[in-house]
């Protein structure tokens, strides 16, 4: 199609649309992703205004470490405004893609970035009881002491305690969370 006038720069439609590159990432089509990038596709093209995906978000559909890593190596912005209400670290934790968290942190993902409902990655990991991820996020600059999220108003410590995550509660207290 590109040889016959197809435009790889066509933006995503407003409602759930994808660029060609975002679609290839969502389908885990590495060969197509490489081709589109070689042809100049914008790796950081904005997602659809509603229900859209960045290339990194789209790549999570396949749960493919290689695709996620490749996109970061090619310059995908970890801090790009996301198509969903949660940022990339929160999505990784919610989808239990823990092996990708260190890659996101190495790419300077904002550990304390807050979703539109006031939640962040540390809260998600603490509530789910993922002690190793909580420790990794704390080491990456996560703040154990921050205001409660705006939806269902829990601090990191309150969320961990409410869900019975004793190991996480102990870790957060050692890290400076106020009881």
C-alpha atoms as one frame of an Amber mdcrd trajectory, in Angstrom:
protein
   0.000   0.000   0.000   2.807   2.422   0.782   4.121   2.006  -2.767   0.693
   2.992  -4.120  -0.006   6.118  -2.090  -1.004   4.687   1.272  -0.163   7.228
   3.984   1.552   5.779   7.050   1.080   9.143   8.747  -2.724   8.950   8.799
  -3.685   9.836  12.378  -5.826   7.631  14.568  -9.527   8.442  14.383 -10.939
  10.081  17.505 -12.798   7.072  18.904 -10.730   3.938  19.360  -8.741   4.440
  16.194  -5.158   3.351  15.651  -2.375   4.485  13.393  -0.890   1.760  11.204
   2.047   1.507  13.608  -0.165   1.304  16.694  -2.223  -1.433  15.004   0.906
  -3.423  14.099   2.123  -3.137  17.697  -1.239  -4.273  19.051  -1.152  -7.281
  16.720   2.459  -8.067  17.705   3.575  -7.876  14.060   7.276  -7.120  14.511
   8.108  -7.317  10.800   5.393  -4.762   9.993   6.482  -2.528  12.878  10.074
  -2.531  11.593   8.911  -1.784   8.040   6.682   1.112   9.102   9.472   2.618
  11.188  11.902   2.275   8.265   9.361   4.157   6.128   9.211   6.965   8.693
   6.134   6.198  10.771   5.900   8.409  13.857   6.591   6.166  16.829   5.143
   8.820  19.135   2.001   9.620  17.149  -0.791  10.595  19.523  -3.389   7.987
  20.413  -7.055   8.404  19.570  -8.672  10.964  21.848 -10.982   8.316  23.263
 -10.058   4.669  23.845  -6.778   5.073  21.980  -3.379   3.477  22.506   0.181
   4.696  22.225   2.542   2.179  20.611   3.743   1.074  24.049   0.192   0.580
  25.298  -0.731  -1.265  22.109   2.252  -3.593  22.508   0.956  -4.694  25.917
  -1.936  -6.518  24.242   0.505  -9.221  23.133   2.427  -9.225  26.441   5.624
  -9.341  24.362   8.780  -8.194  26.133  10.721  -8.066  22.859   8.220  -5.696
  21.216   8.095  -3.402  24.261  11.904  -3.321  24.481  12.252  -2.725  20.715
   9.834   0.206  20.814  11.758   1.800  23.668  15.036   1.287  21.780  13.481
   2.966  18.732  12.532   6.045  20.743   8.989   5.418  21.943   8.322   7.974
  24.644   7.553   6.412  27.988   6.183   9.741  29.195   3.940  10.434  26.221
   0.381  11.327  27.146  -1.340   7.988  27.235  -4.527   6.976  25.545  -5.952
   5.552  28.751  -6.439   7.071  32.173  -3.566   5.072  33.667   0.066   5.618
  32.835   2.333   2.895  31.528   3.682   1.677  34.903   0.178   1.313  36.293
  -0.885  -0.605  33.181   2.097  -2.950  33.522   1.203  -3.671  37.134  -2.526
  -4.033  36.490  -1.787  -6.491  33.672   0.824  -8.309  35.805   3.581  -7.657
  33.266   6.153  -7.348  36.023   9.088  -8.261  33.783   8.493  -4.998  31.866
   8.526  -2.727  34.943  12.359  -2.517  35.082  12.436  -1.616  31.367   9.930
   1.175  31.948  11.892   2.450  34.943  15.151   2.356  32.958  13.388   4.458
  30.304  12.604   7.078  32.984   8.948   6.265  33.570   7.543   8.602  36.208
   7.029   6.408  39.266   4.783   8.990  40.917   2.622   9.818  37.894  -1.016
   9.894  38.891  -3.962   8.707  36.800  -7.004  10.906  36.362  -8.519   9.181
  39.416  -5.491   9.915  41.586  -3.937   6.446  41.598  -0.329   5.627  40.838
   1.764   2.527  40.204   2.920   2.202  43.816  -0.676   2.147  45.049  -1.577
  -0.513  42.507   1.380  -2.719  43.408   0.809  -2.271  47.163  -2.901  -3.070
  46.980  -2.152  -6.183  44.920   0.602  -7.227  47.363   3.478  -7.359  44.881
   6.282  -6.787  47.401   9.149  -7.052  44.888   7.499  -4.509  42.594   6.721
  -2.195  45.535  10.400  -2.341  46.507  11.480  -1.694  42.915   9.142   1.319
  42.679  10.336   2.689  46.022  13.947   2.323  44.861  12.939   4.109  41.648
  11.702   7.139  43.591   8.164   6.107  44.494   6.757   8.055  47.421   5.217
   5.958  50.174   3.720   9.085  51.719   1.282  10.855  49.403  -2.346  11.941
  49.626  -5.061   9.344  49.127  -6.306   8.786  45.606  -9.411  10.725  44.643
 -11.501   7.658  43.795 -12.064   5.456  46.854  -9.532   7.621  48.775  -6.770
   5.280  49.950  -3.145   6.059  50.655  -0.603   3.461  49.595  -0.420   2.109
  53.158  -4.205   2.108  53.666  -4.715   0.202  50.424  -2.162  -2.445  51.350
  -3.613  -2.780  54.863  -7.215  -2.994  53.665  -6.303  -5.855  51.340  -4.348
  -7.728  54.031  -0.908  -7.296  52.454   1.151  -7.586  55.659   4.561  -7.880
  53.944   3.770  -4.798  51.882   2.545  -2.883  54.948   5.812  -3.675  56.764
   7.878  -2.571  53.765   5.943   0.694  53.412   6.374   1.506  57.102  10.127
   0.934  56.825  10.095   3.205  53.752   8.541   6.032  55.764   4.789   5.712
  55.314   2.860   7.248  58.204   0.717   4.690  60.070
